[in-house]
Amino acid sequence: MQASTSTAPMPAPTYIGIGQIKPLGSGLDVPAAGGGCSSHGGEGKASCGSSAGPDDMPQEIWDKVKNHPCYSEEAHHHYARMHVAVAPACNIQCNYCNRKYDCSNESRPGVVSQKLTPDQAVRKVVAVASEIPQMTVLGIAGPGDALANPAKTFETFRMLQEQAPDIKLCLSTNGLALPDYVDEICKYNVDHVTITINMVDPAVGEKIYPWIFWEHRRVRGYEAAKILHERQMLGLEMLTARGVLTKINSVLIPGINDEHLYEVNREVKKRGAFLHNIMPLISEAEHGTYFGLSGQRGPTATELKAVQDACMGGANLMRHCRQCRADAVGLLGEDRSEEFTLDKLEQLDVVYDLEKRQAYQAQVEHERQAQHAAKEEALAASRAIAVADELTDELKVLVAVATKGGGRVNEHFGHVSEFQVFEVSATQALFVGHRRVDLYCQGGFGDDEQLPSVVRAINDCHAVLVAKIGACPRDELLAAGVEPVDQYAGDFIEKAALEWFNGYRSRIASGAIVHQHRGDAQIRQGAYTHGAEPMAQAA
Ligand code: CLF
Ligand code: SF4
């Protein structure tokens, strides 16, 4: 199935009354001790967040997250993960899911996976680990629910632990069966568990879940949502008690759980969740889901960011999720699964070389430290300017970045299938999201019909940092008020963004330009329509 790029105007953000969402600590209960990092011994530390470093958390937690691309924003520029699709069955129904496709909890709809046996899965992991030495994490995330398929899930983990003990194990679940498998999770040293929690109130939940399969019968409506909620909370508490790092995924569904997600954030923090990942509903009629067919829209970029910002100070936020598919392979945002299909695996001569992997990862770590140092240096310089320029000290703008990894501005505008978006101010350059786009460059020439959709995707940004850009897209971006910047080609992203921002401030201070507010941007729905992207294939 191929989706067409939507040309519809962006919906007005009518649903989300962010003004009604209070920041944590303003008249609400203070979360109990044990939430977030403090549950893992991080008392007295600042909120660690997914962009945190070793100074923000105990060493044993840092060791678990430092090269997990989902649990550390910094790591996601350098380390890869892979999923194996060994879990086809599911025990609940979500209104944003069509069973023809992967589990939308951990993968966006519109793509299906090649289902594997545990033997095939382990062979694939070992092959990928040999070819992609910076692949550090194996996740089981569907295409159904990992714990609705416990035999296949745990058999895969058991075998992999024997054959590739350096790979971190990770699973994702809707939580219904979770309390029954906490012992197994610990037995196989699964250090990272994601639970998709979209509500903590069954009255909200019954709008999202039409039924669950529970104790050999189908349970519907409020009762179903209540059971699911109780099992999710129990499972989360049990994992926290056993020291397993948990991430909560929540799908933001405008008009249904947008304001409610603040409550979710508070409740999961109270129960020790390490991270909260609030992701946009992907909902197109072509996906054949209940929400897609009933016209339920997803949030705009501004709506998503507003809910995430309102949750700051609660459970630590993850903002770099790519809603990847159940057989994804590679860095977040890229997908190399097509290189490792079953027929191709048979031709690969697989040798698992632990020393080679460790040597490569040492190089990756070196590059990551260099990125970190460049960011700190640029921040120090920026803060020094802040003292001298009160006029723009409070200014914050969004900047889109064309990158193909390594934390650098190193991609041509025309080759971008995903922009990374950073919020830049005098004191920070913070990753706040990504925007998928169709490729502008089509085999050596630019497709100008794609430009409006690319501009809509980054319409809330003041600048776009690229390695290179042609005259036509440059003019179109300028006309739309987005400044194309290619002078930082090859530089580390945060350093480049901060330096551009300081120049921007100088131009405002000198009167050369006037700062303008930007509009909203569109979160891309549906499959890719252009280019040879592996993620473009749909059923
Ligand atoms: Fe996979 Fe999930 Fe583990 Fe990551 S994904 S099971 S925690 S290894 Fe990551 Fe993909 Fe987002 Fe999931 S980007 S969908 S959060
Ligand atoms: Fe679909 Fe995943 Fe929900 Fe199951 S848990 S219904 S597979 S989105």
Coordinates of C-alpha atoms and ligand atoms in Angstrom, one line a residue:
M1 CA 0.0 0.0 0.0
Q2 CA 1.4 3.4 -0.9
A3 CA 0.3 6.5 0.9
S4 CA 0.0 9.9 -0.7
T5 CA 1.5 12.9 0.9
S6 CA -1.2 14.8 2.6
T7 CA -1.7 18.3 1.3
A8 CA -4.4 19.2 3.7
P9 CA -3.8 22.2 5.8
M10 CA -2.6 21.6 9.4
P11 CA -5.4 21.2 11.9
A12 CA -5.8 24.0 14.4
P13 CA -4.7 22.8 17.8
T14 CA -8.1 22.9 19.3
Y15 CA -8.0 19.9 21.7
I16 CA -5.1 20.5 24.0
G17 CA -5.6 23.0 26.7
I18 CA -2.0 23.1 27.8
G19 CA -2.8 26.1 29.9
Q20 CA -4.8 23.8 32.1
I21 CA -1.8 21.5 32.6
K22 CA 0.1 22.5 35.7
P23 CA 3.8 21.9 35.9
L24 CA 4.9 19.4 38.5
G25 CA 5.0 20.8 42.0
S26 CA 2.5 23.5 41.4
G27 CA -0.3 22.5 43.7
L28 CA 0.0 18.8 43.0
D29 CA 1.3 16.1 45.2
V30 CA 5.0 15.7 45.2
P31 CA 5.8 12.3 43.8
A32 CA 6.8 9.7 46.3
A33 CA 10.4 8.9 46.7
G34 CA 11.3 6.1 44.4
G35 CA 10.2 7.8 41.2
G36 CA 12.5 8.1 38.2
C37 CA 16.2 8.1 38.9
S38 CA 15.7 8.4 42.6
S39 CA 14.3 4.9 42.7
H40 CA 17.7 3.8 41.5
G41 CA 19.7 5.7 44.0
G42 CA 19.8 9.0 42.3
E43 CA 18.5 11.0 45.2
G44 CA 19.6 14.6 45.2
K45 CA 20.4 14.6 41.5
A46 CA 18.8 16.7 38.9
S47 CA 16.2 15.0 36.7
C48 CA 18.3 12.7 34.6
G49 CA 16.3 12.7 31.4
S50 CA 17.2 10.8 28.3
S51 CA 19.9 13.3 27.5
A52 CA 21.6 12.8 30.9
G53 CA 25.2 11.8 31.4
P54 CA 27.3 9.9 34.0
D55 CA 27.1 12.8 36.5
D56 CA 23.4 12.6 36.7
M57 CA 22.9 9.0 37.9
P58 CA 24.6 6.2 39.7
Q59 CA 27.3 4.3 37.8
E60 CA 25.3 1.0 37.6
I61 CA 22.4 2.9 35.9
W62 CA 24.8 4.7 33.6
D63 CA 26.3 1.4 32.6
K64 CA 22.9 0.2 31.6
V65 CA 21.9 3.2 29.6
K66 CA 25.1 4.7 28.1
N67 CA 25.0 2.7 24.9
H68 CA 21.3 2.0 24.7
P69 CA 20.1 4.2 21.9
C70 CA 16.5 4.5 23.3
Y71 CA 17.5 5.1 26.9
S72 CA 20.1 7.7 26.2
E73 CA 19.5 10.5 23.7
E74 CA 23.3 11.1 23.3
A75 CA 23.8 7.4 22.6
H76 CA 21.2 7.3 19.8
H77 CA 23.5 9.3 17.5
H78 CA 26.1 6.6 17.8
Y79 CA 24.7 3.2 18.8
A80 CA 22.2 1.0 17.0
R81 CA 19.5 -1.4 18.0
M82 CA 17.7 -4.2 16.3
H83 CA 14.3 -6.0 16.7
V84 CA 13.4 -9.5 15.9
A85 CA 9.8 -10.2 15.0
V86 CA 9.3 -13.4 17.0
A87 CA 6.0 -12.3 18.7
P88 CA 3.0 -12.3 16.3
A89 CA 0.1 -12.8 18.8
C90 CA -1.5 -10.1 20.9
N91 CA -3.8 -10.3 23.9
I92 CA -5.5 -6.9 23.6
Q93 CA -6.9 -4.7 20.9
C94 CA -5.9 -1.0 20.6
N95 CA -7.9 1.3 18.5
Y96 CA -4.8 2.5 16.7
C97 CA -3.8 -1.0 15.7
N98 CA -4.6 -3.1 12.7
R99 CA -3.4 -6.7 13.2
K100 CA -2.3 -6.9 9.6
Y101 CA 0.6 -4.6 10.6
D102 CA 3.1 -4.5 13.4
C103 CA 2.3 -3.5 16.9
S104 CA 1.9 0.3 16.9
N105 CA 3.1 0.5 20.5
E106 CA 6.6 0.1 19.2
S107 CA 6.3 0.5 15.5
R108 CA 4.2 2.7 13.4
P109 CA 1.5 1.1 11.3
G110 CA 2.0 0.6 7.6
V111 CA 4.8 -1.9 7.6
V112 CA 4.9 -5.6 8.3
S113 CA 7.7 -7.8 9.4
Q114 CA 9.1 -11.1 8.3
K115 CA 8.2 -13.3 11.3
L116 CA 11.0 -15.4 12.7
T117 CA 11.4 -18.5 14.8
P118 CA 13.8 -18.1 17.8
D119 CA 16.5 -20.0 15.9
Q120 CA 16.2 -17.7 12.9
A121 CA 16.1 -14.7 15.2
V122 CA 19.3 -15.6 17.0
R123 CA 21.1 -16.3 13.7
K124 CA 19.9 -12.9 12.5
V125 CA 21.1 -11.1 15.6
V126 CA 24.5 -12.7 15.4
A127 CA 24.8 -11.8 11.7
V128 CA 23.8 -8.2 12.3
A129 CA 26.2 -7.9 15.3
S130 CA 29.0 -9.0 13.1
E131 CA 28.1 -6.5 10.3
I132 CA 27.1 -3.6 12.5
P133 CA 29.5 -3.6 15.5
Q134 CA 27.8 -0.6 17.1
M135 CA 24.6 -2.6 17.4
T136 CA 24.3 -3.0 21.2
V137 CA 20.7 -3.8 21.9
L138 CA 18.3 -6.5 20.9
G139 CA 14.6 -5.7 21.4
I140 CA 11.5 -7.8 21.0
A141 CA 8.7 -5.5 20.2
G142 CA 6.1 -7.4 18.3
P143 CA 4.7 -7.5 15.7
G144 CA 2.2 -8.4 18.5
D145 CA 3.0 -8.4 22.2
A146 CA 6.3 -9.9 23.4
L147 CA 4.6 -11.3 26.5
A148 CA 1.6 -12.7 24.7
N149 CA 4.3 -15.0 23.0
P150 CA 6.4 -15.8 26.1
A151 CA 7.9 -19.1 24.9
K152 CA 9.3 -17.6 21.7
T153 CA 10.4 -14.4 23.4
F154 CA 12.3 -16.0 26.3
E155 CA 13.7 -18.8 24.1
T156 CA 15.2 -16.1 21.9
F157 CA 16.7 -14.3 24.9
R158 CA 18.0 -17.6 26.4
M159 CA 19.9 -18.6 23.2
L160 CA 21.2 -15.1 22.5
Q161 CA 22.6 -14.7 26.0
E162 CA 24.7 -17.8 25.4
Q163 CA 25.9 -16.8 21.9
A164 CA 26.3 -13.0 22.3
P165 CA 26.4 -12.1 26.0
D166 CA 27.5 -8.5 25.4
I167 CA 24.2 -7.6 23.7
K168 CA 21.7 -5.8 26.0
L169 CA 18.2 -7.4 26.0
C170 CA 15.1 -5.3 25.8
L171 CA 11.4 -6.0 25.4
S172 CA 8.2 -4.1 24.9
T173 CA 4.8 -5.0 26.1
N174 CA 1.3 -3.7 26.6
G175 CA 1.6 -4.9 30.2
L176 CA -1.4 -7.2 30.5
A177 CA 0.7 -10.3 31.1
L178 CA 3.7 -8.5 32.6
P179 CA 3.2 -9.4 36.3
D180 CA 3.3 -13.1 35.4
Y181 CA 6.7 -12.8 33.7
V182 CA 8.8 -10.6 35.9
D183 CA 10.8 -13.6 37.2
E184 CA 11.5 -14.7 33.7
I185 CA 12.6 -11.2 32.7
C186 CA 15.0 -11.1 35.6
K187 CA 16.2 -14.7 34.9
Y188 CA 17.4 -13.7 31.4
N189 CA 18.9 -10.4 32.5
V190 CA 16.5 -8.3 30.5
D191 CA 17.5 -5.0 31.8
H192 CA 15.1 -2.8 29.9
V193 CA 11.4 -3.1 29.6
T194 CA 9.0 -0.8 27.8
I195 CA 5.3 -0.8 28.9
T196 CA 2.8 1.1 26.7
I197 CA 0.6 3.0 29.1
N198 CA -1.9 5.4 27.5
M199 CA -4.1 6.0 30.5
V200 CA -4.3 5.6 34.3
D201 CA -8.1 6.1 34.3
P202 CA -10.3 3.3 32.8
A203 CA -12.8 5.9 31.6
V204 CA -10.1 7.2 29.3
G205 CA -8.9 3.6 28.6
E206 CA -12.2 2.4 27.3
K207 CA -11.9 4.9 24.5
I208 CA -8.6 3.4 23.5
Y209 CA -9.1 -0.4 24.1
P210 CA -12.3 -2.1 22.9
W211 CA -11.3 -5.4 24.5
I212 CA -8.7 -7.5 26.2
F213 CA -8.3 -11.3 26.3
W214 CA -8.2 -12.1 30.0
E215 CA -8.5 -15.5 31.8
H216 CA -9.8 -17.3 28.7
R217 CA -12.5 -14.8 27.9
R218 CA -12.9 -11.5 26.0
V219 CA -13.5 -8.6 28.3
R220 CA -14.8 -5.4 26.9
G221 CA -15.3 -1.7 27.8
Y222 CA -14.5 -0.2 31.2
E223 CA -13.9 -3.5 32.9
A224 CA -11.2 -4.3 30.3
A225 CA -9.5 -1.0 30.7
K226 CA -9.6 -1.4 34.5
I227 CA -7.9 -4.8 34.4
L228 CA -5.3 -3.6 31.9
H229 CA -4.6 -0.5 34.1
E230 CA -4.2 -2.6 37.2
R231 CA -1.9 -5.1 35.5
Q232 CA 0.2 -2.3 34.0
M233 CA 0.7 -0.6 37.4
L234 CA 1.4 -3.9 39.2
G235 CA 4.0 -4.9 36.5
L236 CA 5.7 -1.5 36.7
E237 CA 6.0 -1.7 40.4
M238 CA 7.3 -5.2 40.3
L239 CA 10.0 -4.3 37.8
T240 CA 11.1 -1.3 39.8
A241 CA 11.4 -3.4 42.9
R242 CA 13.7 -5.8 41.0
G243 CA 15.9 -3.0 39.6
V244 CA 14.8 -3.4 35.9
L245 CA 14.9 -0.1 34.0
T246 CA 11.4 0.7 32.7
K247 CA 10.4 3.1 29.9
I248 CA 6.7 4.0 29.5
N249 CA 5.5 4.6 25.9
S250 CA 2.3 6.7 25.6
V251 CA 0.5 7.4 22.3
L252 CA -0.8 11.0 22.3
I253 CA -4.4 10.9 21.0
P254 CA -5.8 14.4 20.7
G255 CA -9.1 14.8 22.5
I256 CA -8.8 11.5 24.2
N257 CA -5.7 11.4 26.4
D258 CA -3.7 14.6 25.6
E259 CA -4.2 16.3 28.9
H260 CA -4.5 13.0 30.7
L261 CA -0.9 12.1 29.8
Y262 CA 0.3 14.5 32.4
E263 CA -1.4 12.4 35.0
V264 CA 0.1 9.3 33.4
N265 CA 3.5 10.9 33.7
R266 CA 3.0 11.6 37.4
E267 CA 1.7 8.1 38.2
V268 CA 4.5 6.3 36.4
K269 CA 7.2 8.4 38.0
K270 CA 5.7 7.6 41.3
R271 CA 6.1 3.9 40.5
G272 CA 9.7 4.2 39.5
A273 CA 9.6 4.5 35.7
F274 CA 13.0 5.6 34.3
L275 CA 11.7 7.3 31.1
H276 CA 8.5 8.5 29.6
N277 CA 8.2 8.5 25.8
I278 CA 5.2 10.5 24.6
M279 CA 4.7 9.7 20.9
P280 CA 2.2 11.0 18.3
L281 CA -0.7 8.9 17.2
I282 CA -0.1 7.8 13.6
S283 CA -3.5 7.4 12.1
E284 CA -4.5 7.4 8.5
A285 CA -7.5 5.7 6.9
E286 CA -5.2 3.6 4.8
H287 CA -4.0 1.8 7.9
G288 CA -7.4 0.4 8.5
T289 CA -7.4 1.0 12.2
Y290 CA -10.5 2.1 14.2
F291 CA -9.0 5.5 14.7
G292 CA -7.8 5.8 11.1
L293 CA -11.2 4.9 9.8
S294 CA -13.1 7.1 12.2
G295 CA -11.1 10.2 11.4
Q296 CA -9.3 10.5 14.7
R297 CA -6.3 12.7 13.9
G298 CA -2.8 12.7 15.3
P299 CA -1.2 15.7 17.0
T300 CA 0.6 18.5 15.3
A301 CA 4.3 19.0 16.1
T302 CA 3.4 22.0 18.4
E303 CA 0.8 19.9 20.2
L304 CA 3.2 17.1 20.8
K305 CA 5.9 19.4 22.1
A306 CA 3.5 21.2 24.3
V307 CA 2.4 18.0 26.1
Q308 CA 6.1 16.9 26.4
D309 CA 7.1 20.3 27.7
A310 CA 4.3 20.3 30.3
C311 CA 5.5 16.9 31.6
M312 CA 9.1 18.2 32.1
G313 CA 10.0 17.8 35.8
G314 CA 8.0 14.6 36.1
A315 CA 9.3 11.3 34.8
N316 CA 12.3 11.8 32.5
L317 CA 11.2 12.4 28.9
M318 CA 12.4 10.6 25.8
R319 CA 11.9 12.6 22.7
H320 CA 14.0 10.7 20.2
C321 CA 11.7 7.7 19.6
R322 CA 11.2 6.8 15.9
Q323 CA 8.2 4.5 16.4
C324 CA 10.3 1.9 14.6
R325 CA 9.1 -1.4 13.2
A326 CA 9.2 -4.8 14.8
D327 CA 12.1 -5.9 12.6
A328 CA 14.1 -2.6 12.6
V329 CA 17.8 -2.8 12.3
G330 CA 20.3 0.1 12.6
L331 CA 20.6 3.5 14.1
L332 CA 17.2 5.0 15.2
G333 CA 15.9 6.8 12.2
E334 CA 17.6 4.5 9.7
D335 CA 16.4 1.0 8.8
R336 CA 18.8 -1.6 7.4
S337 CA 16.4 -4.6 7.8
E338 CA 16.3 -5.2 4.1
E339 CA 20.0 -6.2 4.3
F340 CA 19.2 -9.0 6.7
T341 CA 16.2 -10.9 5.3
L342 CA 16.2 -14.7 5.7
D343 CA 17.4 -15.4 2.2
K344 CA 20.3 -12.9 2.5
L345 CA 21.2 -14.4 5.9
E346 CA 21.7 -17.8 4.4
Q347 CA 24.4 -16.4 2.2
L348 CA 26.3 -14.6 5.0
D349 CA 29.3 -16.1 6.5
V350 CA 28.7 -15.2 10.1
V351 CA 31.6 -14.9 12.6
Y352 CA 30.8 -13.4 16.0
D353 CA 34.0 -11.5 16.9
L354 CA 33.6 -10.0 20.3
E355 CA 37.0 -8.3 20.3
K356 CA 36.3 -6.7 17.0
R357 CA 33.0 -5.4 18.3
Q358 CA 34.6 -4.0 21.5
A359 CA 37.4 -2.3 19.5
Y360 CA 34.9 -0.7 17.2
Q361 CA 32.7 0.5 20.1
A362 CA 35.8 2.0 21.7
Q363 CA 36.1 4.2 18.6
V364 CA 32.4 5.0 18.7
E365 CA 32.8 6.0 22.4
H366 CA 35.8 8.3 21.5
E367 CA 33.6 10.1 18.9
R368 CA 30.8 10.4 21.3
Q369 CA 33.1 11.9 24.0
A370 CA 34.3 14.4 21.3
Q371 CA 30.7 15.3 20.6
H372 CA 30.0 15.8 24.2
A373 CA 33.2 17.9 24.7
A374 CA 32.3 20.1 21.7
K375 CA 28.8 20.7 23.1
E376 CA 30.1 21.6 26.5
E377 CA 32.6 24.0 25.0
A378 CA 30.0 25.7 22.8
L379 CA 27.6 25.9 25.8
A380 CA 30.3 27.7 27.8
A381 CA 30.9 30.2 25.0
S382 CA 27.2 30.7 24.6
R383 CA 26.7 31.3 28.3
A384 CA 29.5 33.9 28.3
I385 CA 27.6 35.8 25.6
A386 CA 24.4 35.5 27.5
V387 CA 25.8 37.6 30.3
A388 CA 26.5 40.4 27.9
D389 CA 23.2 40.3 26.0
E390 CA 20.0 40.4 28.1
L391 CA 17.9 41.2 25.0
T392 CA 17.9 37.7 23.7
D393 CA 18.8 35.7 26.8
E394 CA 15.4 34.2 27.1
L395 CA 15.0 33.5 23.4
K396 CA 14.4 29.8 22.3
V397 CA 14.2 28.7 18.7
L398 CA 13.9 25.4 16.9
V399 CA 16.6 24.3 14.4
A400 CA 16.2 21.4 12.0
V401 CA 19.4 19.4 11.2
A402 CA 20.3 17.1 8.3
T403 CA 22.4 14.3 9.7
K404 CA 23.1 10.7 8.8
G405 CA 24.5 9.9 12.2
G406 CA 27.5 10.4 14.4
G407 CA 26.0 13.5 15.9
R408 CA 27.3 15.7 13.0
V409 CA 25.7 18.0 10.4
N410 CA 26.7 15.7 7.5
E411 CA 23.7 15.1 5.2
H412 CA 22.7 16.9 2.0
F413 CA 19.2 18.5 2.1
G414 CA 18.0 16.4 -0.8
H415 CA 19.0 13.1 0.9
V416 CA 17.2 13.7 4.1
S417 CA 14.4 11.3 5.0
E418 CA 14.3 12.6 8.6
F419 CA 15.4 15.9 10.1
Q420 CA 16.4 16.1 13.7
V421 CA 15.0 19.1 15.6
F422 CA 16.9 20.9 18.4
E423 CA 15.6 23.6 20.7
V424 CA 18.4 26.1 21.0
S425 CA 18.8 28.9 23.6
A426 CA 21.6 30.7 25.2
T427 CA 22.0 27.9 27.7
Q428 CA 21.1 24.7 25.8
A429 CA 20.9 22.8 22.5
L430 CA 18.3 20.1 23.3
F431 CA 17.1 17.4 21.0
V432 CA 13.3 17.7 21.0
G433 CA 12.2 15.5 18.1
H434 CA 12.5 14.5 14.5
R435 CA 10.5 15.0 11.3
R436 CA 10.1 12.4 8.6
V437 CA 10.0 13.7 5.0
D438 CA 10.0 12.3 1.6
L439 CA 13.3 12.5 -0.2
Y440 CA 13.7 15.6 -2.2
C441 CA 16.5 14.3 -4.4
Q442 CA 15.4 11.7 -6.9
G443 CA 18.4 10.1 -8.6
G444 CA 20.4 13.2 -9.2
F445 CA 17.6 15.8 -9.6
G446 CA 15.4 17.6 -7.1
D447 CA 11.7 16.9 -7.1
D448 CA 10.2 20.3 -6.5
E449 CA 6.7 18.8 -5.8
Q450 CA 8.2 17.5 -2.6
L451 CA 9.3 20.8 -1.3
P452 CA 6.0 22.1 0.2
S453 CA 5.7 18.9 2.3
V454 CA 9.3 19.2 3.5
V455 CA 8.7 22.9 4.4
R456 CA 5.5 21.9 6.3
A457 CA 7.5 19.3 8.3
I458 CA 10.0 21.9 9.6
N459 CA 7.7 25.0 9.5
D460 CA 8.2 25.6 13.2
C461 CA 12.0 25.9 12.8
H462 CA 14.0 29.1 12.3
A463 CA 16.9 27.4 10.4
V464 CA 17.9 24.2 8.8
L465 CA 21.5 23.1 9.1
V466 CA 22.7 21.0 6.2
A467 CA 25.9 19.8 4.7
K468 CA 24.9 21.1 1.2
I469 CA 21.7 22.5 -0.4
G470 CA 20.7 23.4 -4.0
A471 CA 19.6 26.8 -5.1
C472 CA 15.9 25.9 -5.6
P473 CA 15.2 24.5 -2.1
R474 CA 17.3 27.3 -0.6
D475 CA 15.0 29.9 -2.2
E476 CA 11.9 28.0 -1.2
L477 CA 13.0 27.7 2.4
L478 CA 14.0 31.4 2.6
A479 CA 10.6 32.3 1.2
A480 CA 8.9 30.3 3.9
G481 CA 11.1 32.0 6.6
V482 CA 13.4 29.0 7.3
E483 CA 17.1 30.0 7.0
P484 CA 19.1 27.3 5.1
V485 CA 22.6 27.1 6.7
D486 CA 25.5 25.1 5.1
Q487 CA 28.5 26.7 6.8
Y488 CA 28.7 24.0 9.5
A489 CA 29.0 21.0 7.3
G490 CA 30.8 18.2 9.2
D491 CA 30.6 19.9 12.6
F492 CA 29.0 18.4 15.7
I493 CA 25.3 19.3 15.8
E494 CA 25.0 21.0 19.2
K495 CA 28.1 23.1 18.5
A496 CA 26.8 24.1 15.1
A497 CA 23.4 24.9 16.4
L498 CA 24.7 27.0 19.3
E499 CA 27.1 28.9 17.0
W500 CA 24.4 29.6 14.5
F501 CA 22.1 30.7 17.4
N502 CA 24.7 33.1 18.7
G503 CA 25.0 34.6 15.3
Y504 CA 21.2 34.9 15.1
R505 CA 21.2 36.7 18.4
S506 CA 23.9 39.1 17.2
R507 CA 21.9 39.9 14.1
I508 CA 18.9 40.7 16.2
A509 CA 20.9 42.8 18.7
S510 CA 22.4 44.8 15.8
G511 CA 19.0 45.4 14.2
A512 CA 20.0 43.5 11.1
I513 CA 16.9 41.2 11.5
V514 CA 13.8 41.1 13.6
H515 CA 12.9 37.9 15.4
Q516 CA 9.7 36.4 14.2
H517 CA 7.6 33.6 15.8
R518 CA 7.3 30.5 13.6
G519 CA 4.1 28.5 13.0
D520 CA 3.1 24.9 13.6
A521 CA 4.6 21.9 11.7
Q522 CA 3.1 18.7 10.4
I523 CA 4.0 15.3 11.7
R524 CA 4.3 13.0 8.8
Q525 CA 1.6 10.3 8.5
G526 CA 1.6 7.3 6.3
A527 CA 4.2 5.5 4.2
Y528 CA 7.0 7.1 2.2
T529 CA 6.0 7.9 -1.3
H530 CA 9.4 8.6 -2.8
G531 CA 12.9 7.2 -2.9
A532 CA 14.3 3.8 -2.2
E533 CA 13.9 3.9 1.5
P534 CA 13.6 0.4 3.0
M535 CA 11.0 1.8 5.4
A536 CA 8.8 2.7 2.4
Q537 CA 7.5 -0.8 1.9
A538 CA 4.1 -1.4 3.1
A539 CA 1.7 -4.3 2.8
Ligands
CLF1 FE1 13.4 -1.7 20.8 FE2 11.9 -0.3 22.3 FE3 13.9 -1.6 23.3 FE4 14.3 0.5 21.9 S1 12.7 0.6 20.3 S2 12.2 -2.6 22.4 S3 13.3 0.4 23.9 S4 15.4 -1.4 21.6 FE5 13.2 2.9 20.8 FE6 12.0 2.2 18.6 FE7 11.0 4.2 20.0 FE8 10.9 1.8 20.8 S5 13.0 4.2 19.0 S6 9.9 2.5 19.0 S7 11.5 3.5 22.1
SF4_2 FE1 -1.7 -3.9 18.3 FE2 0.4 -3.8 19.9 FE3 -2.1 -2.9 20.8 FE4 -1.6 -5.5 20.5 S1 -0.6 -4.1 22.0 S2 -3.4 -4.4 19.7 S3 -0.2 -5.6 18.6 S4 -0.8 -2.0 19.1

